[in-house]
Each structure stands twice: as structure tokens, then as C-alpha cells.
Coordinates of C-alpha atoms and ligand atoms in Angstrom, one line a residue:
M1 CA 0.1 0.0 -0.1
G2 CA 1.1 3.4 -0.7
F3 CA 2.1 6.2 1.5
W4 CA -0.9 8.6 1.4
W5 CA -3.5 6.8 3.5
R6 CA -1.4 7.4 6.9
P7 CA -1.5 11.3 6.4
L8 CA -4.9 10.8 4.9
A9 CA -6.0 9.3 8.5
T10 CA -4.4 11.8 10.5
L11 CA -6.1 14.2 9.3
S12 CA -9.0 12.0 9.2
V13 CA -8.6 12.1 12.9
I14 CA -8.2 15.4 13.4
A15 CA -11.2 16.3 11.8
L16 CA -13.3 13.8 13.5
F17 CA -12.3 15.3 16.7
A18 CA -13.1 18.7 15.0
L19 CA -16.7 17.6 14.1
L20 CA -17.5 16.1 17.6
L21 CA -16.4 19.1 19.3
G22 CA -18.6 21.3 17.4
A23 CA -21.1 18.9 17.6
G24 CA -21.7 19.2 21.3
G25 CA -21.8 22.9 21.0
G26 CA -18.1 24.1 21.5
E27 CA -17.7 25.8 18.0
S28 CA -14.7 27.7 18.5
L29 CA -13.3 24.9 20.7
A30 CA -13.2 22.8 17.5
L31 CA -12.1 25.7 15.3
K32 CA -9.1 26.0 17.9
F33 CA -8.3 22.4 18.3
A34 CA -8.6 22.2 14.4
V35 CA -5.6 25.0 14.0
L36 CA -3.6 23.4 16.8
A37 CA -3.6 19.8 15.5
L38 CA -2.8 21.2 12.1
L39 CA 0.1 23.2 13.2
G40 CA 1.5 20.4 15.4
Y41 CA 0.7 18.1 12.5
L42 CA 2.9 20.8 10.1
V43 CA 5.9 21.4 12.5
R44 CA 6.2 17.7 13.0
Q45 CA 6.7 17.2 9.2
L46 CA 9.1 20.1 9.4
W47 CA 11.3 18.5 11.3
Q48 CA 11.4 15.3 9.8
E49 CA 12.5 17.5 6.4
N50 CA 14.9 18.9 8.7
R51 CA 16.1 15.4 9.8
L52 CA 16.1 14.1 6.2
A53 CA 17.9 16.8 4.7
R54 CA 20.4 17.1 7.9
W55 CA 21.4 12.9 7.3
L56 CA 21.5 13.3 3.5
E57 CA 23.9 16.5 3.5
Q58 CA 26.1 14.6 6.3
G59 CA 26.7 11.9 3.9
A60 CA 24.4 8.9 3.7
D61 CA 26.9 6.2 4.7
R62 CA 25.4 6.8 8.4
P63 CA 21.9 5.4 10.1
A64 CA 19.3 7.1 8.7
P65 CA 17.2 8.5 11.6
S66 CA 14.7 6.4 12.9
D67 CA 11.3 7.0 13.3
I68 CA 7.4 5.2 13.4
G69 CA 4.8 5.9 10.6
V70 CA 5.7 7.6 7.1
W71 CA 8.6 9.0 7.8
G72 CA 10.2 5.7 9.3
D73 CA 9.2 4.1 6.3
I74 CA 10.7 6.9 3.7
F75 CA 13.9 6.6 6.0
Y76 CA 14.0 3.0 5.9
R77 CA 13.5 3.0 2.4
L78 CA 16.2 5.4 1.7
E79 CA 18.8 3.9 3.6
K80 CA 17.9 0.1 1.5
L81 CA 18.4 2.1 -1.4
Q82 CA 21.6 4.2 0.0
K83 CA 23.3 0.8 0.7
R84 CA 22.1 -0.9 -2.8
Q85 CA 23.8 2.0 -4.7
S86 CA 27.2 2.1 -2.4
E87 CA 27.3 -1.6 -2.9
S88 CA 27.1 -1.4 -6.4
Q89 CA 29.2 0.9 -6.5
S90 CA 32.4 -0.4 -4.9
E91 CA 31.5 -2.9 -7.2
L92 CA 32.1 -0.8 -10.0
I93 CA 35.2 0.7 -8.5
S94 CA 37.1 -2.9 -8.3
A95 CA 36.3 -3.6 -11.8
L96 CA 38.0 -0.6 -13.2
A97 CA 41.0 -1.1 -10.5
R98 CA 40.7 -5.1 -12.0
F99 CA 40.3 -3.3 -15.9
Q100 CA 43.3 -1.0 -15.2
H101 CA 45.7 -4.1 -13.7
A102 CA 45.1 -5.7 -16.5
T103 CA 46.0 -3.4 -19.3
E104 CA 49.0 -2.1 -17.1
A105 CA 49.8 -5.9 -17.6
V106 CA 49.3 -6.3 -21.8
P107 CA 52.7 -5.6 -23.4
D108 CA 50.8 -4.4 -26.0
G109 CA 50.4 -0.5 -26.1
I110 CA 46.5 0.7 -26.2
V111 CA 45.6 4.0 -27.3
I112 CA 41.3 5.0 -26.9
L113 CA 40.4 7.7 -29.6
N114 CA 37.6 9.3 -30.1
E115 CA 35.8 9.9 -33.1
Q116 CA 38.1 13.0 -34.7
D117 CA 41.2 10.9 -33.4
Q118 CA 41.9 12.7 -30.0
I119 CA 43.6 10.3 -27.2
A120 CA 40.9 9.9 -25.0
W121 CA 43.1 7.1 -22.7
C122 CA 46.1 5.1 -23.5
N123 CA 47.7 2.0 -21.4
P124 CA 51.6 2.6 -19.3
A125 CA 52.7 0.5 -22.4
S126 CA 52.1 3.1 -24.6
R127 CA 54.5 5.3 -23.6
K128 CA 57.4 2.3 -24.1
L129 CA 56.3 1.5 -27.6
L130 CA 54.6 4.7 -28.9
G131 CA 56.0 7.6 -26.7
L132 CA 52.2 8.2 -25.5
D133 CA 51.9 9.3 -22.0
S134 CA 47.9 9.0 -20.4
Q135 CA 48.0 12.5 -19.0
R136 CA 50.1 14.4 -20.5
D137 CA 48.7 13.5 -24.1
R138 CA 45.2 13.1 -23.7
G139 CA 43.1 15.3 -26.0
Q140 CA 45.8 15.9 -28.4
F141 CA 45.7 14.7 -31.8
V142 CA 47.3 11.3 -32.6
R143 CA 48.6 12.1 -35.7
Y144 CA 50.0 15.3 -34.3
L145 CA 52.0 13.0 -31.9
L146 CA 52.8 10.0 -34.2
R147 CA 53.7 12.0 -37.4
Q148 CA 54.6 9.3 -39.7
S149 CA 53.7 9.8 -43.1
D150 CA 52.6 5.6 -43.3
F151 CA 50.8 6.1 -39.8
V152 CA 48.7 9.6 -41.4
D153 CA 47.8 7.7 -44.3
F154 CA 47.1 4.1 -42.6
L155 CA 44.5 6.2 -39.9
N156 CA 42.9 8.4 -42.6
A157 CA 42.2 5.2 -44.6
R158 CA 39.8 3.4 -41.8
D159 CA 40.8 0.2 -43.5
Y160 CA 40.6 -1.6 -40.4
S161 CA 41.4 -5.0 -42.2
R162 CA 44.6 -3.6 -42.7
Q163 CA 47.7 -3.7 -40.6
L164 CA 51.0 -1.3 -40.3
N165 CA 54.4 -2.0 -39.7
I166 CA 56.9 0.5 -38.3
N167 CA 59.4 1.9 -36.3
S168 CA 58.7 3.1 -33.3
P169 CA 58.3 6.5 -32.6
A170 CA 59.8 6.0 -29.3
N171 CA 62.6 3.4 -29.7
R172 CA 63.9 3.4 -33.3
D173 CA 65.1 0.1 -32.1
I174 CA 61.6 -1.4 -32.2
K175 CA 59.5 -2.4 -34.6
L176 CA 55.8 -2.1 -33.8
M177 CA 52.1 -3.7 -35.9
L178 CA 49.8 -1.2 -35.8
Q179 CA 46.0 -2.6 -35.8
L180 CA 42.7 -0.4 -35.4
V181 CA 39.6 -1.7 -34.0
P182 CA 36.5 0.1 -33.8
F183 CA 34.1 0.1 -30.9
G184 CA 31.1 2.3 -30.3
A185 CA 30.2 5.3 -31.8
E186 CA 33.3 6.1 -34.4
Q187 CA 35.7 5.2 -31.5
K188 CA 39.1 2.9 -32.2
L189 CA 41.3 1.1 -30.3
L190 CA 44.7 1.9 -31.7
M191 CA 46.8 -1.2 -30.9
A192 CA 50.5 -2.0 -31.1
R193 CA 52.4 -4.6 -31.0
D194 CA 56.3 -5.1 -31.0
I195 CA 57.1 -7.4 -33.7
T196 CA 60.8 -6.7 -33.2
E197 CA 61.6 -10.2 -32.6
L198 CA 59.4 -11.8 -34.7
E199 CA 60.9 -10.1 -37.8
R200 CA 64.3 -10.7 -36.3
V201 CA 63.6 -14.2 -36.9
D202 CA 61.8 -14.0 -40.0
A203 CA 64.9 -12.1 -41.0
M204 CA 67.3 -15.0 -39.9
R205 CA 64.9 -17.5 -42.0
R206 CA 65.1 -15.4 -45.0
D207 CA 68.8 -15.4 -44.8
F208 CA 69.6 -19.0 -44.3
V209 CA 66.8 -20.1 -47.2
A210 CA 69.2 -16.9 -49.1
N211 CA 72.8 -18.3 -47.9
V212 CA 72.0 -22.6 -48.5
S213 CA 70.6 -21.2 -51.7
H214 CA 73.6 -19.4 -52.7
E215 CA 76.0 -21.7 -51.4
L216 CA 74.3 -24.6 -53.1
R217 CA 74.0 -23.3 -56.7
T218 CA 78.3 -22.9 -57.5
P219 CA 78.8 -26.4 -56.5
L220 CA 75.4 -27.9 -58.9
T221 CA 76.6 -25.3 -61.8
V222 CA 79.9 -27.4 -61.7
V223 CA 78.5 -30.7 -61.2
G224 CA 75.5 -30.1 -63.6
G225 CA 78.3 -29.1 -65.8
F226 CA 80.0 -32.1 -65.9
V227 CA 77.1 -34.1 -66.3
E228 CA 76.4 -32.8 -69.5
T229 CA 79.2 -32.5 -70.7
L230 CA 79.6 -36.2 -70.3
N231 CA 76.0 -36.7 -71.1
D232 CA 77.1 -34.7 -74.7
M233 CA 80.1 -37.1 -75.5
D234 CA 79.7 -38.8 -78.8
K235 CA 81.1 -42.2 -77.4
P236 CA 79.5 -42.6 -74.3
A237 CA 79.8 -46.0 -72.2
D238 CA 76.9 -47.9 -73.4
A239 CA 73.1 -47.2 -73.6
D240 CA 72.6 -47.6 -69.7
L241 CA 75.3 -44.8 -68.8
R242 CA 73.6 -42.5 -71.1
H243 CA 70.4 -43.2 -69.9
Y244 CA 71.7 -42.5 -66.2
F245 CA 73.5 -39.2 -67.5
G246 CA 70.1 -37.9 -68.4
I247 CA 68.2 -38.7 -65.4
M248 CA 71.2 -37.2 -63.4
L249 CA 70.8 -34.3 -65.8
N250 CA 67.3 -33.6 -65.1
H251 CA 67.4 -33.3 -61.4
T252 CA 70.2 -31.6 -61.4
R253 CA 68.5 -28.7 -64.1
R254 CA 65.3 -29.7 -61.6
M255 CA 67.7 -28.2 -58.4
Q256 CA 68.7 -25.1 -60.5
R257 CA 64.8 -24.3 -61.0
L258 CA 64.5 -24.5 -57.3
L259 CA 67.5 -22.5 -56.2
D260 CA 66.6 -20.5 -59.2
D261 CA 62.9 -19.7 -57.5
L262 CA 64.0 -19.9 -53.9
L263 CA 66.5 -17.1 -54.3
T264 CA 64.2 -15.0 -56.5
L265 CA 61.8 -15.5 -53.3
S266 CA 64.1 -14.3 -50.6
R267 CA 64.8 -11.4 -52.8
L268 CA 61.4 -10.6 -53.2
E269 CA 60.8 -11.2 -49.5
S270 CA 63.6 -9.3 -48.1
S271 CA 63.4 -6.2 -50.7
V272 CA 62.8 -3.2 -48.7
N273 CA 62.7 -0.7 -51.3
A274 CA 59.2 0.5 -52.8
V275 CA 58.7 -1.2 -56.3
A276 CA 60.7 0.1 -59.5
D277 CA 58.3 3.1 -60.9
E278 CA 59.1 2.1 -65.0
Q279 CA 56.6 2.4 -67.8
V280 CA 55.3 -0.8 -69.2
Y281 CA 53.8 -1.2 -72.7
M282 CA 51.5 -4.3 -72.1
P283 CA 50.8 -5.1 -75.4
E284 CA 54.3 -5.8 -76.3
L285 CA 54.7 -7.2 -73.2
M286 CA 52.1 -9.8 -74.3
R287 CA 53.3 -10.5 -77.9
E288 CA 56.3 -11.5 -75.9
L289 CA 54.6 -14.0 -73.7
A290 CA 52.3 -15.3 -75.9
R291 CA 55.7 -16.1 -77.6
E292 CA 57.0 -17.7 -74.6
G293 CA 53.7 -19.3 -74.4
E294 CA 54.3 -21.1 -77.5
S295 CA 57.2 -22.0 -77.4
L296 CA 57.0 -23.9 -73.9
S297 CA 53.8 -25.5 -74.9
R298 CA 56.0 -26.6 -78.3
G299 CA 52.8 -26.4 -80.6
K300 CA 51.0 -28.8 -78.4
H301 CA 48.2 -26.1 -77.5
T302 CA 46.7 -22.9 -79.1
V303 CA 47.8 -20.1 -78.0
R304 CA 45.5 -17.2 -78.1
L305 CA 46.2 -13.1 -77.7
E306 CA 43.4 -10.5 -77.0
I307 CA 44.7 -7.3 -76.5
D308 CA 42.0 -4.7 -75.5
S309 CA 43.6 -2.0 -74.5
Q310 CA 46.9 0.2 -75.4
D311 CA 47.5 1.2 -71.9
W312 CA 50.8 1.0 -70.0
L313 CA 51.3 -0.6 -66.8
S314 CA 53.6 1.4 -63.9
G315 CA 55.6 -1.0 -62.0
S316 CA 58.8 -2.9 -62.4
L317 CA 58.8 -4.6 -65.8
Q318 CA 61.7 -7.3 -64.8
E319 CA 58.9 -8.4 -61.8
L320 CA 56.1 -8.2 -63.6
Q321 CA 57.0 -10.2 -66.6
S322 CA 58.4 -13.1 -64.1
A323 CA 55.2 -13.3 -62.7
F324 CA 52.8 -13.0 -65.7
S325 CA 55.6 -15.6 -67.2
N326 CA 54.7 -17.8 -64.1
L327 CA 50.9 -17.6 -65.1
V328 CA 51.5 -18.4 -68.5
S329 CA 53.8 -21.6 -67.6
N330 CA 51.1 -23.0 -65.1
A331 CA 48.4 -22.9 -68.2
V332 CA 50.8 -24.7 -70.4
R333 CA 52.0 -27.4 -67.8
Y334 CA 48.1 -28.1 -66.3
T335 CA 46.8 -28.6 -70.1
Q336 CA 46.5 -31.6 -71.5
E337 CA 48.0 -31.5 -75.6
G338 CA 45.6 -30.0 -77.7
G339 CA 44.3 -27.5 -75.3
E340 CA 44.1 -23.8 -75.3
L341 CA 45.3 -20.7 -73.5
T342 CA 44.3 -17.5 -73.6
L343 CA 46.5 -14.4 -72.7
R344 CA 44.6 -11.3 -72.2
W345 CA 44.8 -7.4 -71.3
F346 CA 42.0 -5.1 -70.6
V347 CA 40.7 -2.4 -68.2
R348 CA 37.6 -3.3 -66.0
D349 CA 36.2 -0.7 -63.9
G350 CA 39.1 1.6 -64.2
Q351 CA 41.5 -1.0 -62.8
P352 CA 43.9 -2.9 -65.2
V353 CA 44.0 -6.8 -65.8
F354 CA 46.5 -9.5 -67.1
A355 CA 44.6 -12.7 -67.5
V356 CA 46.0 -16.4 -68.5
T357 CA 42.6 -18.5 -69.4
D358 CA 43.9 -22.2 -69.7
T359 CA 41.3 -25.5 -71.1
G360 CA 43.2 -27.5 -68.8
E361 CA 42.6 -29.9 -65.4
G362 CA 41.4 -27.0 -63.6
I363 CA 41.4 -26.9 -59.8
A364 CA 38.5 -28.0 -56.8
S365 CA 37.9 -25.2 -54.7
E366 CA 39.1 -26.5 -51.6
H367 CA 42.9 -26.3 -53.1
I368 CA 42.2 -22.7 -54.6
P369 CA 42.8 -20.6 -51.3
R370 CA 46.4 -22.6 -50.8
L371 CA 47.8 -22.0 -54.1
T372 CA 49.6 -19.4 -53.3
E373 CA 51.8 -20.9 -50.3
R374 CA 55.1 -22.2 -50.9
F375 CA 55.7 -26.0 -52.0
Y376 CA 51.6 -26.5 -51.7
R377 CA 51.0 -28.8 -54.9
V378 CA 47.0 -30.0 -56.1
D379 CA 49.3 -32.8 -57.4
R380 CA 52.9 -33.4 -56.7
S381 CA 54.1 -35.3 -58.8
R382 CA 52.2 -33.9 -62.0
S383 CA 54.1 -30.6 -60.7
R384 CA 57.4 -32.5 -60.7
E385 CA 56.9 -34.1 -64.0
T386 CA 56.1 -30.6 -65.6
G387 CA 59.1 -29.2 -63.9
G388 CA 57.6 -27.0 -61.0
T389 CA 59.2 -26.4 -58.1
G390 CA 56.1 -25.2 -56.4
L391 CA 57.0 -21.9 -55.9
G392 CA 55.8 -20.3 -58.7
L393 CA 52.3 -18.9 -57.4
A394 CA 54.1 -17.8 -54.2
I395 CA 56.3 -15.3 -56.5
V396 CA 53.5 -14.2 -58.1
K397 CA 51.7 -13.3 -55.1
H398 CA 54.9 -11.6 -53.7
I399 CA 55.2 -9.3 -56.7
L400 CA 51.1 -8.8 -56.7
T401 CA 51.1 -7.3 -53.8
R402 CA 54.1 -5.6 -54.1
H403 CA 52.2 -3.4 -57.2
G404 CA 49.4 -3.6 -54.9
A405 CA 47.8 -6.0 -56.8
R406 CA 45.7 -9.2 -55.9
L407 CA 45.9 -12.6 -57.7
D408 CA 42.4 -13.8 -58.5
I409 CA 41.4 -17.8 -59.3
Q410 CA 38.3 -19.2 -60.9
S411 CA 38.4 -22.8 -61.7
T412 CA 35.8 -25.6 -62.7
P413 CA 37.9 -28.9 -62.5
G414 CA 37.7 -31.1 -65.8
K415 CA 37.2 -27.5 -67.4
G416 CA 39.9 -25.1 -67.0
S417 CA 41.3 -22.0 -65.1
T418 CA 41.4 -18.6 -65.0
F419 CA 44.5 -16.6 -62.8
S420 CA 43.7 -13.0 -63.6
A421 CA 46.2 -10.2 -61.6
I422 CA 44.0 -7.1 -60.7
F423 CA 46.0 -3.9 -60.5
P424 CA 44.7 -0.8 -58.8
A425 CA 43.5 2.0 -61.3
E426 CA 46.8 4.2 -60.3
R427 CA 49.3 1.9 -61.9
L428 CA 47.4 2.5 -65.5
I429 CA 49.0 4.8 -67.6
P430 CA 46.4 5.4 -70.2
S431 CA 48.2 5.6 -73.7
K432 CA 47.9 9.0 -75.7
N433 CA 48.2 7.8 -79.1
E434 CA 47.3 5.0 -80.6
D435 CA 50.2 4.5 -82.7
E436 CA 52.5 4.9 -79.3
K437 CA 55.9 3.5 -79.5
P438 CA 56.9 1.6 -76.4
R439 CA 58.8 4.0 -73.7
L440 CA 60.7 1.1 -72.6
S441 CA 62.1 -2.2 -74.3
L442 CA 61.1 -5.6 -73.2
V443 CA 64.1 -7.2 -71.6
K444 CA 64.2 -11.0 -73.1
Ligands
LIG501 P1 53.9 -25.7 -59.4 O1 55.6 -25.5 -59.5 O2 53.9 -27.1 -58.7 O3 53.2 -25.2 -60.4 P2 53.1 -23.3 -58.5 O4 53.0 -22.4 -57.1 O5 53.2 -22.9 -60.0 O6 54.1 -24.4 -58.8 O7 51.4 -23.8 -58.4 C1 51.1 -24.6 -57.2 C2 50.0 -25.3 -57.7 O8 48.7 -24.9 -58.1 C3 50.2 -26.4 -58.7 O9 51.2 -27.6 -58.2 C4 49.0 -26.8 -59.3 O10 48.7 -28.0 -58.5 C5 48.1 -25.7 -59.3 N1 48.0 -24.8 -60.4 C6 48.9 -23.6 -60.9 N2 48.4 -23.4 -61.8 C7 47.1 -24.0 -62.6 C8 46.9 -24.1 -63.3 N3 47.2 -23.2 -64.6 N4 45.9 -25.5 -63.9 C9 45.2 -26.3 -62.6 N5 46.5 -26.4 -61.7 C10 47.5 -25.2 -62.0

């Protein structure tokens, strides 16, 4: 039941007494009684209000004033409410303290940015990794504190799937991987991870592979040279020996191709330089690639050329030629005799595209995402038979990534495949003149 009935009952009792007194003939006595009783009632209300105000003023953690009736109820309920509130407040404080301890223990730098990219908060690790101070830098625009142009571009791009590797602005010896994670309304978490050790181990692995490949190359060239000489001799001992020399020659050539591909990959991986800014006349490169495909195919396939654009491509001629050759060579190697290869150069939605379509054996969809991994082959023996090293598409992917391009693979088992290198629109250099002569001669 609500509070209203008790004051109403008190007022009713006063009114009843006043009426009884009035009925007994004492009208003025009844009036005096009513006035005095109401005055008394009012004074009591004011006194209780005053107690309540003082209790609230003194900080409500002291016990509430005790009373009977309505005010007793009010004090009791307020005290209960107060207790519940202070309990949830202390829970909140301890949760905050736990969160603070956890973020202090996190080795990664964590910075909360508001919608204008101002620093709202950062953890202690961001001081060591990013040189930020949670007190001093709160409210500052992060781009004024981390001024590397790569970082500013990364921040402005708002591409939350991207990661950026930079040197720490606080210590040049520390390598950082940065990532932006959106949350709430337009807020972001900037995460900075120390990847110095990872990069060191990766560099060691790259150097090891490059050194081993390099060291093996010279002895292999010597052995290969002798085997070739023996194989070419006019009077070999007997047919068996000639057969063995043939096998040895095949294997030394395969190992040489493998070492060449390993060296190409490690050169691409360790290349810190931006990709060369050459202008490649694609129609001429396409004709060169078609000739290469015909010579690899030795007349076993039909090679078609579709040049729908006279435009140029900006990038490294040597790298682009190597990537496209790999795709053409795969199309020849994985297409049975009598099949067809189509090499295309065109512009789609402003993006330049190089594509090779074959009518070969095709690839089941579960293999497609893994094809660019080193040594991943759908059919190991088929790859070896046709002289594959298992590194071709890994090289293609590296070269395309360096050019900001991506590799798209469409394939239907039994029907054939299309491998497309899709470049960003900025790499397209429109031809001004249809009869334009190549501005760069192609390296053979
Ligand atoms: P490999 O030297 O073995 O050809 P790649 O890296 O060039 O190595 O290719 C990886 C694998 O992808 C190949 O082993 C093959 O299974 C598959 N592949 C590549 N290109 C084609 C193609 N055009 N048609 C069918 N399968 C292909």
C-alpha cells in the first residue's frame, strides 16, 4: 500500500475530533483544536524534513534517523536504496581497478581514440612503444604525436582490416605492428604490438634460405656442367650409362630451377625498396608472353592473344614479366595436349587486368585458397613431371602484392582455370596515342 493513507488517516482523525467538539456545542473550541492540531502536524513534518536534509547532507553512509509512521518508512527505504547504490559503486570501482591492472599488464600498447582521433586514454605500454603519456597527451590529436606519413595515411584510410608495420617513434630499434579496431560510436582502439623479435627470426629464416640457396648454386652448376658434358660425349660407355646421365641431368636442372626460385623469393621478401616505377608497354609484353607460351608448348596448344587496351602499366618490368611468365607457364604445364590458352590484357572498372585462361585440368575449390603457399601442390607428381618447383604462385603473389595488385583464381575442375592479376587503377597509364611506340624496351 502507498504512503498516502497514513497522512490521510491523521488528518481524518483531526477532522473527526473537531466535528465532535463542534457538535457538542463548542464551535470555537473545535476551531482552535483543528488549528492547533494542524499546526502540530505541520511542525512535525518540517522537523522530519529537516532530519532528512541533515542526514543526506552528512553523507548518507551514516545510519538513517529512526522514526515511526510514514517518515520511518521513508528513512528505511532510503537507507536500503543507499546501501544498494554504495554496494554497486564499490563493485564498479573494483571492476575498474581490475581493468586498470589488466591493461597495465598487457605488453601491447592500447590507445582509445575518439571520433576526431584524439587520445581519450592510453595504457602504460603505449609510453614505451609509442612514446605517449596518458596524462600529458589526453585530448591531443594522435596524428600530431605520431607524425610518420605511413601512420597518418593508415589512420585516414579507416581500413580496419589493414595492419601497418613501422619503427617505434619512441625507440627506432623497436619494430611495431599497428592495428585499428573500431568500437562504439566512431571510436577506435589503436593497438601496437612489438614484433622486433618476430621480424628478427623471420629475417634469420630468410637469410638462411638465401645463403643456403646461394651456397648450393655454385657446386650444382659445376656438377650440372660435368653431367651435361658427359651426356653430350660422342662415345658414351653404353646405353645404360647414357640413360643414367639423362636422369642426373634432369635432376640437376630441377634443383637449379628450385634454387633460382628460392633466391627470387628471398630477394622479393627482403626487398625493402619500393617497387621500380617503370612504364611498361603492355601490348608489347603480351606479344612477348604469347611467344614464350608457344615455345613452352612446342605446338601442343593453341595460344590466343586478346589485347583490349593499348594502355601502359606502371611497375617493375622485370618483376611483372616474371609473374606473368609464371602464370603462362602454369597454364601450359597444366593443360593437356590440344588445349587452348588465352592471354588477355584489358581494363575493367578502371582497373588494369592481366589474365590467363586455359582449358586445362582445373582445380577443386578447396585447394584454391592455398595455391600461393610455398610448395603447395594439388598433384605433387604432376607438378614435378612438368618441371614445377612449387614456388611459382608464391612468387606471383609476392610480386603482385608489391604492386598493390591481387591474384584472382577462377577454376572449374575438368574445364579449366583463369588466373587474373588485378592492379589498382593508379597503376594504369592511359595511352595518349594509338600508335604509341614503347617507352621501354622489354627485357628478354
Ligand atoms: P608448381 O611449380 O607446382 O606449378 P605453382 O606455385 O606454380 O607450383 O602452382 C601451385 C599449384 O597450383 C600447382 O602444383 C598446381 O597444382 C596448381 N596450379 C597452378 N596453375 C594451375 C593451372 N593453370 N591449372 C591447374 N592447376 C594449376
